[in-house]
Amino acid sequence: MNYNAKVTGTGSAFPKKSVSNEELAKQLAKDGIETNHEWILERTGIVSRHYSETGNPDEFNSSLACLASQKALQMAGKTPEDIDQIIFATCTPDTPLPSNGCWLQKKLGAKNAYAMDLVAACSGFIYALNTADQAIRSGDVKTSLVVGSETLSSMTNWSDRSSCVLFGDAAGAVIVERAPADSQSKIITSHLQSDGNLWEILHVIAGGSNEPVSSEALKQKRNKIQMQGREVFKHAVRTLSQFATKALDEAKISHEDLDWFIPHQANLRIIEAVAKRLNIPMNKVILNLDKCGNTSSATVPTALDEAVRQGKIKSGQTVLMDVFGAGLTYGSLLLRW
Ligand code: UT7
């Protein structure tokens, strides 16, 4: 047995409500939080983002993921029954139990699959794609559904202006299928790493078993995202550059030969700094953060989906995905479309 794994379908879904910087600033001002469109645009590159409507079952994390998965299945020409494995990357699941993978399995009708969640924050989609690649190459799995989907608005600290303007809600999905050993279209290489010593610079401390949510925790917003923005920024630029280089070096692909770069969409300044370090011109960088904000594990699959549907990414082209997130977690994955 000697197989490859290749991505054959992509899909994405967003909540209906899109909120511009101006609208967000107006909303936050009601609670005494000062911000403005110019600051957000200049410091992040974000113009608007989508938020799920709280309590609307059509906009639960797993429901957005279901819509994205149906689109990916359609592109791949597959049915839900064809799926053997569902890997759902998220840090904002619908419920602590069961997993979002199982909610998605039920909604999709993927009755032949086994489903699980994978928690690696913003790096989750690449960790999940790496896991699917290994399962397919080992011969265990033929067809995998890999999802990155978040409703980050549920854990945003609306009184912290330096983080609350960054995040948005979205779902992205891909179908990964077994391909022959000589397939040109395939996942070429991936590199993952994490450093738990850096947990403190980006975390949500309450809501787990150490500190279940209490009225005190709610009051102190300990169940919401806490972030040291500048520290995260620094690590992001360094690790994104390092992991992109690892993938290109291993595949012996020069930055000139790379067709597309899809970095985690957290901040345009981070992306520009990384592209500059790697000598990748910005016209090869796929961006969607202007209209989505940072959607954590959903940034890369939604950006990929948009580029594929716009016909930017063509058969035989190389695509480098590159991520970092809470943990800290890092990773890159290179594929040929
Ligand atoms: O998926 C990973 C998630 N996280 C990240 O990727 C975050 C990485 N870090 C960043 O993107 C940036 O550090 C931020 C966008 C979070 C912040 O940008 P910055 O250039 O590092 O700004 P700063 O935190 O150094 O703050 C500069 C100033 C401060 O005012 P003073 O002290 O200079 O008077 C802040 O209080 O900007 C102020 N500020 C704001 N002003 C208007 C911070 N947030 C805002 C805001 N509106 N929303």
mmCIF file of N, CA and C and ligand atoms in Angstrom, residues 34-36 39-40 43-44 122 161-162 165-167 202 227 229-230 232-233 264 266-267 269-270 294 324, ligand 1:
data_model
loop_
_atom_site.group_PDB
_atom_site.id
_atom_site.type_symbol
_atom_site.label_atom_id
_atom_site.label_comp_id
_atom_site.label_asym_id
_atom_site.label_seq_id
_atom_site.Cartn_x
_atom_site.Cartn_y
_atom_site.Cartn_z
ATOM 1 N N GLU A 34 -13.752 52.755 23.723
ATOM 2 C CA GLU A 34 -13.436 53.648 22.601
ATOM 3 C C GLU A 34 -12.584 52.970 21.552
ATOM 4 N N THR A 35 -13.055 52.992 20.308
ATOM 5 C CA THR A 35 -12.233 52.555 19.180
ATOM 6 C C THR A 35 -12.763 53.245 17.936
ATOM 7 N N ASN A 36 -12.105 53.041 16.804
ATOM 8 C CA ASN A 36 -12.582 53.661 15.568
ATOM 9 C C ASN A 36 -12.067 52.885 14.358
ATOM 10 N N TRP A 39 -8.216 53.207 13.362
ATOM 11 C CA TRP A 39 -7.257 52.437 14.172
ATOM 12 C C TRP A 39 -7.309 50.961 13.764
ATOM 13 N N ILE A 40 -8.513 50.433 13.680
ATOM 14 C CA ILE A 40 -8.642 48.990 13.396
ATOM 15 C C ILE A 40 -8.044 48.667 12.026
ATOM 16 N N ARG A 43 -4.083 49.202 12.083
ATOM 17 C CA ARG A 43 -3.317 48.254 12.914
ATOM 18 C C ARG A 43 -3.555 46.800 12.571
ATOM 19 N N THR A 44 -4.667 46.489 11.855
ATOM 20 C CA THR A 44 -4.987 45.072 11.620
ATOM 21 C C THR A 44 -5.315 44.726 10.175
ATOM 22 N N CYS A 122 -5.937 28.498 16.620
ATOM 23 C CA CYS A 122 -5.904 28.967 15.222
ATOM 24 C C CYS A 122 -5.125 28.018 14.308
ATOM 25 N N ARG A 161 -10.602 46.344 24.250
ATOM 26 C CA ARG A 161 -10.652 46.865 22.881
ATOM 27 C C ARG A 161 -9.522 46.360 21.997
ATOM 28 N N SER A 162 -8.397 45.943 22.639
ATOM 29 C CA SER A 162 -7.289 45.508 21.783
ATOM 30 C C SER A 162 -7.523 44.100 21.227
ATOM 31 N N VAL A 165 -11.876 43.679 18.737
ATOM 32 C CA VAL A 165 -12.102 44.135 17.357
ATOM 33 C C VAL A 165 -11.549 43.137 16.324
ATOM 34 N N LEU A 166 -10.799 42.132 16.809
ATOM 35 C CA LEU A 166 -10.069 41.262 15.893
ATOM 36 C C LEU A 166 -10.875 40.087 15.358
ATOM 37 N N PHE A 167 -11.781 39.552 16.196
ATOM 38 C CA PHE A 167 -12.316 38.218 15.899
ATOM 39 C C PHE A 167 -13.642 38.213 15.145
ATOM 40 N N LEU A 202 -1.847 33.911 25.324
ATOM 41 C CA LEU A 202 -3.156 33.836 24.649
ATOM 42 C C LEU A 202 -3.937 32.675 25.258
ATOM 43 N N MET A 227 -5.322 38.183 25.985
ATOM 44 C CA MET A 227 -4.228 38.146 25.011
ATOM 45 C C MET A 227 -3.213 39.248 25.245
ATOM 46 N N GLY A 229 -1.194 41.088 23.081
ATOM 47 C CA GLY A 229 -1.131 41.274 21.621
ATOM 48 C C GLY A 229 0.272 41.398 21.052
ATOM 49 N N ARG A 230 1.089 42.251 21.689
ATOM 50 C CA ARG A 230 2.440 42.480 21.124
ATOM 51 C C ARG A 230 3.299 41.229 21.181
ATOM 52 N N VAL A 232 2.195 38.100 21.172
ATOM 53 C CA VAL A 232 1.694 37.161 20.159
ATOM 54 C C VAL A 232 2.217 37.582 18.783
ATOM 55 N N PHE A 233 2.169 38.852 18.516
ATOM 56 C CA PHE A 233 2.625 39.411 17.240
ATOM 57 C C PHE A 233 4.066 38.970 16.948
ATOM 58 N N HIS A 264 -2.283 32.225 8.276
ATOM 59 C CA HIS A 264 -3.361 32.498 9.224
ATOM 60 C C HIS A 264 -3.687 33.989 9.164
ATOM 61 N N ALA A 266 -4.649 36.819 10.926
ATOM 62 C CA ALA A 266 -4.834 37.445 12.237
ATOM 63 C C ALA A 266 -4.641 38.951 12.144
ATOM 64 N N ASN A 267 -3.657 39.355 11.353
ATOM 65 C CA ASN A 267 -3.319 40.767 11.269
ATOM 66 C C ASN A 267 -2.530 40.984 9.973
ATOM 67 N N ARG A 269 -0.528 43.229 9.179
ATOM 68 C CA ARG A 269 0.871 43.628 9.421
ATOM 69 C C ARG A 269 1.745 42.397 9.675
ATOM 70 N N ILE A 270 1.183 41.402 10.360
ATOM 71 C CA ILE A 270 1.929 40.145 10.581
ATOM 72 C C ILE A 270 2.181 39.480 9.228
ATOM 73 N N ASN A 294 -10.276 37.772 12.238
ATOM 74 C CA ASN A 294 -9.578 36.543 12.613
ATOM 75 C C ASN A 294 -10.625 35.514 13.052
ATOM 76 N N PHE A 324 -0.353 29.912 13.185
ATOM 77 C CA PHE A 324 0.076 29.967 14.588
ATOM 78 C C PHE A 324 -1.176 30.225 15.414
HETATM 79 O O1 UT7 B 1 -4.878 34.223 16.218
HETATM 80 C C1 UT7 B 1 -3.959 34.877 17.040
HETATM 81 C C2 UT7 B 1 -4.660 36.012 17.689
HETATM 82 N N1 UT7 B 1 -3.972 37.161 18.036
HETATM 83 C C3 UT7 B 1 -3.121 37.915 17.307
HETATM 84 O O2 UT7 B 1 -2.716 37.589 16.238
HETATM 85 C C4 UT7 B 1 -2.746 39.236 17.887
HETATM 86 C C5 UT7 B 1 -1.399 39.732 17.455
HETATM 87 N N2 UT7 B 1 -1.251 41.116 17.858
HETATM 88 C C6 UT7 B 1 -1.826 42.133 17.164
HETATM 89 O O3 UT7 B 1 -2.470 41.908 16.135
HETATM 90 C C7 UT7 B 1 -1.617 43.528 17.657
HETATM 91 O O4 UT7 B 1 -0.716 43.505 18.740
HETATM 92 C C8 UT7 B 1 -2.941 44.240 18.093
HETATM 93 C C9 UT7 B 1 -3.795 44.528 16.861
HETATM 94 C C10 UT7 B 1 -3.704 43.367 19.057
HETATM 95 C C11 UT7 B 1 -2.605 45.559 18.749
HETATM 96 O O5 UT7 B 1 -1.833 46.370 17.886
HETATM 97 P P1 UT7 B 1 -0.510 47.075 18.424
HETATM 98 O O6 UT7 B 1 0.036 47.829 17.301
HETATM 99 O O7 UT7 B 1 0.362 45.998 19.025
HETATM 100 O O8 UT7 B 1 -1.071 48.062 19.497
HETATM 101 P P2 UT7 B 1 -0.751 48.152 21.055
HETATM 102 O O9 UT7 B 1 -1.395 47.038 21.805
HETATM 103 O O10 UT7 B 1 0.693 48.392 21.240
HETATM 104 O O11 UT7 B 1 -1.529 49.493 21.415
HETATM 105 C C12 UT7 B 1 -1.170 50.747 20.810
HETATM 106 C C13 UT7 B 1 -2.177 51.778 21.277
HETATM 107 C C14 UT7 B 1 -2.419 51.768 22.768
HETATM 108 O O12 UT7 B 1 -2.602 53.090 23.193
HETATM 109 P P3 UT7 B 1 -1.390 53.923 23.882
HETATM 110 O O13 UT7 B 1 -1.002 53.114 25.069
HETATM 111 O O14 UT7 B 1 -0.313 53.982 22.841
HETATM 112 O O15 UT7 B 1 -2.031 55.232 24.184
HETATM 113 C C15 UT7 B 1 -3.711 51.013 22.925
HETATM 114 O O16 UT7 B 1 -4.413 51.372 24.082
HETATM 115 O O17 UT7 B 1 -3.449 51.520 20.671
HETATM 116 C C16 UT7 B 1 -4.457 51.480 21.698
HETATM 117 N N3 UT7 B 1 -5.499 50.556 21.252
HETATM 118 C C17 UT7 B 1 -6.584 50.945 20.561
HETATM 119 N N4 UT7 B 1 -6.993 52.145 20.119
HETATM 120 C C18 UT7 B 1 -8.140 52.204 19.427
HETATM 121 C C19 UT7 B 1 -5.553 49.225 21.451
HETATM 122 N N5 UT7 B 1 -6.673 48.727 20.888
HETATM 123 C C20 UT7 B 1 -7.323 49.782 20.321
HETATM 124 C C21 UT7 B 1 -8.515 49.897 19.596
HETATM 125 N N6 UT7 B 1 -8.885 51.118 19.171
HETATM 126 N N7 UT7 B 1 -9.290 48.828 19.301
#
